[in-house]
Amino acid sequence: MSLQKFLSSLDELLDDAKQSLDEVGSSEQLENLRVRFVGAKNGAIKAVQKLMGAIESEHRPVAGKRFNEVRDAIQSALDLATERLGGASKAVKDPQMDPTLPGLRPQLGQLHPITQTIEHLKDIMGRLGFSVTEGPEIEDTWHNFVALNIPEDHPARDPLDNFYLAAASKQLQNPTDRDAMLLRSQTSTVQIRVMETQSLPLRIISLGRVYRPDAPDATHFPMFHQMEGLWVDKNVSMAQLKSVLRLFATSYLGSDVKVRFRPSFFPFTEPSVEVDYWWNGNWIEFGGAGMVDPNVFQALNIDPEQWSGFAFGLGVERLCMRRFGIVDIRDLYRSDVRFLRQFAS
Ligand code: DAH
């Protein structure tokens, strides 16, 4: 190809580009022109550039120089037109924007599975006549141990098994001190608070957090929830305790659930049992229960000859996990919404 012919095709291209870009009136047209002139694949500049290979080598420096000038001039004209149209519209510039796609649904929050479980348990127990009470998570040793008949040398009071709180002086308090404070290790504390303040008879449940310094694994977490129950009246019996826990289990887990009571020991109940539910081929321990120990009544100036009662404490996470098919307690507390979203209420 002759140099002359090459240069004149460059001039033609430049004239054409300038004229079209001067007249361009919309972003869409501008985008078409951009593709037509400087498009990386089939743009006119690209096409002219290819012709350069056919030019004799002695003329190539001149051809190349002019080619660069024309290319830059077209680019400037494009920039100018873009500016004149108020910047390329986003829709044209961003090929990922597809206005025909359906919109994104706004995400609604939902209750955490544990909160859902707590609501469900309150509902079932409410139908059995239990009203809901709350107690503080920061407790003193009187409510967490002493009044519950847990003596000073009992292993449950070991500082290694409890979150005792440092006093204002930042010194660890003496755990044998009746006023030493700790994060409650059980909701049984609420039994004491209720019997201190409410008149008998009473029938309450209390659901809330408890704390123990356990290393987290699939079934342990340093914070978990319990449902405490207490029924005090004249002539409350072990038979009633078993009926209530059985009714609760069938309401919550289904009519085919089996319940087993194993003799056990708790300082605040006598006799005491552990409660297992048969579920999906296994016996699973859900908590403890028993008849309120006369020592507990006496610590609160309640006459054990006149009053009797039963109490129970169940693990809320276990109930929740059984029902929702969750196998690792830590998943409940990772705050991963992708996990939690599965358990829509
Ligand atoms: N507080 C006990 C625990 O955390 C559970 C418990 C057992 C509660 C027997 C009770 C009860 O009310 O009667 O292991």
PDB file of C-alpha atoms and ligand atoms in Angstrom, residues 185-186 188 191 212 226 228-229 266 268-269 288-290 311-313, ligand 1:
ATOM      1  CA  SER A 185     -23.970 -20.612  86.742  1.00  0.00           C
ATOM      2  CA  GLN A 186     -27.593 -21.787  86.836  1.00  0.00           C
ATOM      3  CA  SER A 188     -31.932 -22.070  89.933  1.00  0.00           C
ATOM      4  CA  GLN A 191     -36.149 -20.104  92.490  1.00  0.00           C
ATOM      5  CA  ARG A 212     -19.567 -21.500  83.037  1.00  0.00           C
ATOM      6  CA  GLN A 226     -31.632 -22.754  80.871  1.00  0.00           C
ATOM      7  CA  GLU A 228     -35.944 -23.218  85.277  1.00  0.00           C
ATOM      8  CA  GLY A 229     -39.301 -24.286  86.614  1.00  0.00           C
ATOM      9  CA  PHE A 266     -28.756 -32.094  93.432  1.00  0.00           C
ATOM     10  CA  PHE A 268     -31.433 -28.262  96.286  1.00  0.00           C
ATOM     11  CA  THR A 269     -33.773 -31.193  95.556  1.00  0.00           C
ATOM     12  CA  GLY A 288     -32.308 -32.128  86.213  1.00  0.00           C
ATOM     13  CA  ALA A 289     -35.324 -31.986  88.465  1.00  0.00           C
ATOM     14  CA  GLY A 290     -36.624 -33.013  91.842  1.00  0.00           C
ATOM     15  CA  ALA A 311     -38.205 -27.756  90.472  1.00  0.00           C
ATOM     16  CA  PHE A 312     -36.547 -28.496  87.173  1.00  0.00           C
ATOM     17  CA  GLY A 313     -33.803 -27.037  85.011  1.00  0.00           C
TER      18      GLY A 313
HETATM   19  N1  DAH B   1     -29.359 -26.156  88.194  1.00  0.00           N
HETATM   20  C1  DAH B   1     -29.037 -27.465  87.699  1.00  0.00           C
HETATM   21  C2  DAH B   1     -27.859 -27.374  86.752  1.00  0.00           C
HETATM   22  O1  DAH B   1     -27.578 -26.320  86.278  1.00  0.00           O
HETATM   23  C3  DAH B   1     -30.202 -28.065  86.985  1.00  0.00           C
HETATM   24  C4  DAH B   1     -31.327 -28.365  87.918  1.00  0.00           C
HETATM   25  C5  DAH B   1     -31.397 -29.613  88.530  1.00  0.00           C
HETATM   26  C6  DAH B   1     -32.311 -27.449  88.185  1.00  0.00           C
HETATM   27  C7  DAH B   1     -32.410 -29.925  89.398  1.00  0.00           C
HETATM   28  C8  DAH B   1     -33.348 -27.737  89.042  1.00  0.00           C
HETATM   29  C9  DAH B   1     -33.387 -28.998  89.643  1.00  0.00           C
HETATM   30  O2  DAH B   1     -34.313 -26.895  89.318  1.00  0.00           O
HETATM   31  O3  DAH B   1     -34.413 -29.307  90.492  1.00  0.00           O
HETATM   32  O4  DAH B   1     -27.227 -28.360  86.490  1.00  0.00           O
END
